[in-house]
PDB file of C-alpha atoms in Angstrom:
ATOM      1  CA  UNK A   6     148.304 242.574 112.890  1.00 53.00           C
ATOM      2  CA  UNK A   7     148.222 238.822 112.357  1.00 71.00           C
ATOM      3  CA  UNK A   8     151.401 236.822 111.981  1.00 85.00           C
ATOM      4  CA  UNK A   9     152.402 235.480 108.611  1.00 90.00           C
ATOM      5  CA  UNK A  10     152.431 231.724 108.217  1.00 92.00           C
ATOM      6  CA  UNK A  11     156.247 231.699 108.273  1.00 94.00           C
ATOM      7  CA  UNK A  12     156.288 233.767 111.495  1.00 93.00           C
ATOM      8  CA  UNK A  13     153.764 231.331 112.966  1.00 94.00           C
ATOM      9  CA  UNK A  14     155.881 228.322 111.973  1.00 95.00           C
ATOM     10  CA  UNK A  15     158.935 229.948 113.595  1.00 96.00           C
ATOM     11  CA  UNK A  16     157.236 229.700 117.023  1.00 96.00           C
ATOM     12  CA  UNK A  17     157.838 225.930 117.085  1.00 97.00           C
ATOM     13  CA  UNK A  18     160.860 225.184 119.253  1.00 97.00           C
ATOM     14  CA  UNK A  19     160.686 228.511 121.097  1.00 96.00           C
ATOM     15  CA  UNK A  20     161.324 227.871 124.798  1.00 96.00           C
ATOM     16  CA  UNK A  21     158.774 228.934 127.385  1.00 94.00           C
ATOM     17  CA  UNK A  22     160.545 230.584 130.312  1.00 90.00           C
ATOM     18  CA  UNK A  23     160.336 228.367 133.351  1.00 91.00           C
ATOM     19  CA  UNK A  24     160.984 228.569 137.026  1.00 94.00           C
ATOM     20  CA  UNK A  25     160.116 226.369 139.959  1.00 96.00           C
ATOM     21  CA  UNK A  26     157.100 225.331 141.950  1.00 96.00           C
ATOM     22  CA  UNK A  27     156.751 223.814 145.420  1.00 97.00           C
ATOM     23  CA  UNK A  28     153.607 221.922 146.445  1.00 96.00           C
ATOM     24  CA  UNK A  29     152.989 223.739 149.719  1.00 96.00           C
ATOM     25  CA  UNK A  30     151.060 221.736 152.354  1.00 95.00           C
ATOM     26  CA  UNK A  31     148.452 224.449 152.909  1.00 94.00           C
ATOM     27  CA  UNK A  32     147.802 224.769 149.157  1.00 94.00           C
ATOM     28  CA  UNK A  33     147.435 221.000 148.916  1.00 93.00           C
ATOM     29  CA  UNK A  34     144.920 221.150 151.752  1.00 93.00           C
ATOM     30  CA  UNK A  35     142.997 223.993 150.033  1.00 93.00           C
ATOM     31  CA  UNK A  36     142.892 222.262 146.647  1.00 91.00           C
ATOM     32  CA  UNK A  37     141.691 218.993 148.137  1.00 89.00           C
ATOM     33  CA  UNK A  38     139.027 220.877 150.087  1.00 91.00           C
ATOM     34  CA  UNK A  39     137.787 222.665 146.949  1.00 92.00           C
ATOM     35  CA  UNK A  40     137.535 219.484 144.888  1.00 90.00           C
ATOM     36  CA  UNK A  41     136.181 217.493 147.845  1.00 90.00           C
ATOM     37  CA  UNK A  42     138.978 214.962 147.682  1.00 87.00           C
ATOM     38  CA  UNK A  43     140.472 213.022 150.534  1.00 83.00           C
ATOM     39  CA  UNK A  44     144.109 213.654 151.284  1.00 79.00           C
ATOM     40  CA  UNK A  45     146.834 211.932 153.180  1.00 85.00           C
ATOM     41  CA  UNK A  46     149.162 214.940 153.522  1.00 84.00           C
ATOM     42  CA  UNK A  47     151.907 213.094 151.650  1.00 93.00           C
ATOM     43  CA  UNK A  48     150.726 212.620 148.058  1.00 94.00           C
ATOM     44  CA  UNK A  49     149.569 215.817 146.340  1.00 94.00           C
ATOM     45  CA  UNK A  50     146.383 215.921 144.311  1.00 93.00           C
ATOM     46  CA  UNK A  51     147.059 215.124 140.612  1.00 92.00           C
ATOM     47  CA  UNK A  52     145.707 218.561 139.631  1.00 93.00           C
ATOM     48  CA  UNK A  53     148.996 219.961 140.910  1.00 94.00           C
ATOM     49  CA  UNK A  54     150.623 218.809 137.673  1.00 94.00           C
ATOM     50  CA  UNK A  55     148.591 221.500 135.887  1.00 93.00           C
ATOM     51  CA  UNK A  56     148.761 224.061 138.698  1.00 93.00           C
ATOM     52  CA  UNK A  57     152.541 223.706 139.004  1.00 95.00           C
ATOM     53  CA  UNK A  58     153.261 224.319 135.317  1.00 93.00           C
ATOM     54  CA  UNK A  59     150.721 227.153 135.034  1.00 91.00           C
ATOM     55  CA  UNK A  60     152.170 228.957 138.057  1.00 92.00           C
ATOM     56  CA  UNK A  61     155.783 227.829 137.633  1.00 91.00           C
ATOM     57  CA  UNK A  62     156.239 229.106 134.094  1.00 92.00           C
ATOM     58  CA  UNK A  63     157.725 232.571 134.391  1.00 91.00           C
ATOM     59  CA  UNK A  64     155.849 234.069 131.467  1.00 92.00           C
ATOM     60  CA  UNK A  65     152.318 235.397 132.007  1.00 92.00           C
ATOM     61  CA  UNK A  66     149.410 234.364 129.824  1.00 92.00           C
ATOM     62  CA  UNK A  67     149.636 237.804 128.196  1.00 94.00           C
ATOM     63  CA  UNK A  68     153.337 237.158 127.528  1.00 93.00           C
ATOM     64  CA  UNK A  69     152.542 233.762 126.047  1.00 93.00           C
ATOM     65  CA  UNK A  70     149.874 235.337 123.818  1.00 94.00           C
ATOM     66  CA  UNK A  71     152.376 237.995 122.727  1.00 93.00           C
ATOM     67  CA  UNK A  72     154.820 235.318 121.548  1.00 93.00           C
ATOM     68  CA  UNK A  73     151.935 234.027 119.409  1.00 93.00           C
ATOM     69  CA  UNK A  74     151.223 237.472 117.958  1.00 93.00           C
ATOM     70  CA  UNK A  75     148.010 238.022 119.890  1.00 93.00           C
ATOM     71  CA  UNK A  76     146.476 239.655 122.956  1.00 93.00           C
ATOM     72  CA  UNK A  77     143.684 238.611 125.297  1.00 95.00           C
ATOM     73  CA  UNK A  78     141.460 241.111 123.460  1.00 94.00           C
ATOM     74  CA  UNK A  79     141.775 238.951 120.319  1.00 92.00           C
ATOM     75  CA  UNK A  80     139.711 236.270 122.070  1.00 93.00           C
ATOM     76  CA  UNK A  81     142.089 233.304 122.319  1.00 95.00           C
ATOM     77  CA  UNK A  82     140.373 230.086 123.342  1.00 95.00           C
ATOM     78  CA  UNK A  83     141.651 227.078 125.215  1.00 95.00           C
ATOM     79  CA  UNK A  84     141.945 224.133 122.836  1.00 95.00           C
ATOM     80  CA  UNK A  85     143.192 220.740 123.958  1.00 96.00           C
ATOM     81  CA  UNK A  86     144.788 219.646 127.194  1.00 96.00           C
ATOM     82  CA  UNK A  87     146.583 216.496 128.244  1.00 96.00           C
ATOM     83  CA  UNK A  88     148.395 215.741 131.494  1.00 96.00           C
ATOM     84  CA  UNK A  89     150.794 212.829 131.891  1.00 97.00           C
ATOM     85  CA  UNK A  90     151.921 211.843 135.381  1.00 97.00           C
ATOM     86  CA  UNK A  91     155.047 209.710 135.524  1.00 97.00           C
ATOM     87  CA  UNK A  92     154.716 209.290 139.294  1.00 97.00           C
ATOM     88  CA  UNK A  93     152.725 210.872 142.143  1.00 95.00           C
ATOM     89  CA  UNK A  94     153.712 214.400 143.167  1.00 96.00           C
ATOM     90  CA  UNK A  95     154.579 214.743 146.826  1.00 96.00           C
ATOM     91  CA  UNK A  96     153.481 217.492 149.204  1.00 96.00           C
ATOM     92  CA  UNK A  97     156.476 219.715 149.938  1.00 96.00           C
ATOM     93  CA  UNK A  98     158.306 218.666 146.786  1.00 96.00           C
ATOM     94  CA  UNK A  99     159.876 221.356 144.581  1.00 97.00           C
ATOM     95  CA  UNK A 100     159.962 221.016 140.800  1.00 97.00           C
ATOM     96  CA  UNK A 101     161.703 222.792 137.973  1.00 97.00           C
ATOM     97  CA  UNK A 102     159.252 223.968 135.316  1.00 96.00           C
ATOM     98  CA  UNK A 103     160.192 224.293 131.654  1.00 95.00           C
ATOM     99  CA  UNK A 104     158.796 223.823 128.212  1.00 96.00           C
ATOM    100  CA  UNK A 105     158.502 224.885 124.629  1.00 97.00           C
ATOM    101  CA  UNK A 106     156.095 225.476 121.780  1.00 98.00           C
ATOM    102  CA  UNK A 107     155.743 222.236 119.845  1.00 98.00           C
ATOM    103  CA  UNK A 108     153.198 223.032 117.118  1.00 98.00           C
ATOM    104  CA  UNK A 109     151.706 225.974 115.246  1.00 97.00           C
ATOM    105  CA  UNK A 110     149.199 225.611 112.439  1.00 96.00           C
ATOM    106  CA  UNK A 111     147.075 228.072 110.461  1.00 94.00           C
ATOM    107  CA  UNK A 112     143.585 226.931 109.532  1.00 95.00           C
ATOM    108  CA  UNK A 113     140.638 228.420 107.720  1.00 92.00           C
ATOM    109  CA  UNK A 114     137.028 227.713 108.579  1.00 88.00           C
ATOM    110  CA  UNK A 115     134.082 228.504 106.342  1.00 87.00           C
ATOM    111  CA  UNK A 116     132.204 230.222 109.171  1.00 87.00           C
ATOM    112  CA  UNK A 117     135.053 231.068 111.551  1.00 85.00           C
ATOM    113  CA  UNK A 118     137.568 232.445 109.087  1.00 90.00           C
ATOM    114  CA  UNK A 119     141.312 232.289 109.717  1.00 91.00           C
ATOM    115  CA  UNK A 120     142.623 230.978 113.054  1.00 94.00           C
ATOM    116  CA  UNK A 121     145.846 229.553 114.411  1.00 95.00           C
ATOM    117  CA  UNK A 122     146.237 226.606 116.755  1.00 97.00           C
ATOM    118  CA  UNK A 123     149.428 226.759 118.815  1.00 98.00           C
ATOM    119  CA  UNK A 124     150.495 223.873 121.050  1.00 98.00           C
ATOM    120  CA  UNK A 125     152.984 223.859 123.884  1.00 97.00           C
ATOM    121  CA  UNK A 126     154.351 221.350 126.367  1.00 97.00           C
ATOM    122  CA  UNK A 127     155.418 222.156 129.923  1.00 97.00           C
ATOM    123  CA  UNK A 128     157.166 219.675 132.192  1.00 97.00           C
ATOM    124  CA  UNK A 129     157.918 219.220 135.874  1.00 97.00           C
ATOM    125  CA  UNK A 130     161.361 217.884 136.695  1.00 97.00           C
ATOM    126  CA  UNK A 131     162.387 216.689 140.163  1.00 97.00           C
ATOM    127  CA  UNK A 132     165.682 217.391 141.954  1.00 96.00           C
ATOM    128  CA  UNK A 133     167.227 214.315 140.310  1.00 96.00           C
ATOM    129  CA  UNK A 134     166.394 215.649 136.822  1.00 96.00           C
ATOM    130  CA  UNK A 135     163.654 213.120 136.142  1.00 97.00           C
ATOM    131  CA  UNK A 136     160.471 214.262 134.411  1.00 97.00           C
ATOM    132  CA  UNK A 137     157.654 213.752 136.895  1.00 97.00           C
ATOM    133  CA  UNK A 138     154.758 215.180 134.881  1.00 97.00           C
ATOM    134  CA  UNK A 139     154.074 217.001 131.652  1.00 96.00           C
ATOM    135  CA  UNK A 140     151.167 218.878 130.175  1.00 96.00           C
ATOM    136  CA  UNK A 141     150.220 219.634 126.599  1.00 97.00           C
ATOM    137  CA  UNK A 142     147.932 222.560 125.866  1.00 96.00           C
ATOM    138  CA  UNK A 143     146.768 224.196 122.691  1.00 97.00           C
ATOM    139  CA  UNK A 144     145.343 227.641 122.250  1.00 97.00           C
ATOM    140  CA  UNK A 145     143.158 228.738 119.354  1.00 96.00           C
ATOM    141  CA  UNK A 146     143.859 232.285 118.161  1.00 95.00           C
ATOM    142  CA  UNK A 147     141.216 233.897 115.944  1.00 94.00           C
ATOM    143  CA  UNK A 148     142.920 235.956 113.229  1.00 91.00           C
ATOM    144  CA  UNK A 149     140.212 238.427 112.264  1.00 82.00           C
ATOM    145  CA  UNK A 150     141.026 240.339 109.140  1.00 69.00           C
ATOM    146  CA  UNK A 151     143.667 237.845 108.016  1.00 61.00           C
TER     147      UNK A 151
END
């Protein structure tokens, strides 16, 4: 059953359980090999900003969908993405991952019907407490029958 608009609005400000992530040297090597990028063994590939928050959050995608009143069977779609790097990530560095839902909006399309767009931000913080990188993502949730 689809969420009401007030239940949807209540998602904003909900924390996303976080954990930690370490840029392991062998994973850095693998990622650079896959994307055919050179590496120096010191500075991690910028894609680790996304990898670290996706892996370091301690809620699964199914758990994230559940918070939004949906399941994978409902056909959620990736919406927008933005990554901001405040400084290069270093190989071997460990980050704290945390975030929250920052937007939730119900829309109606003439052909698509009712759908919700939910946005969330996840951040990487270093051992000194400084934000090193953050990502914004939105997910589009079709609300069939709403």
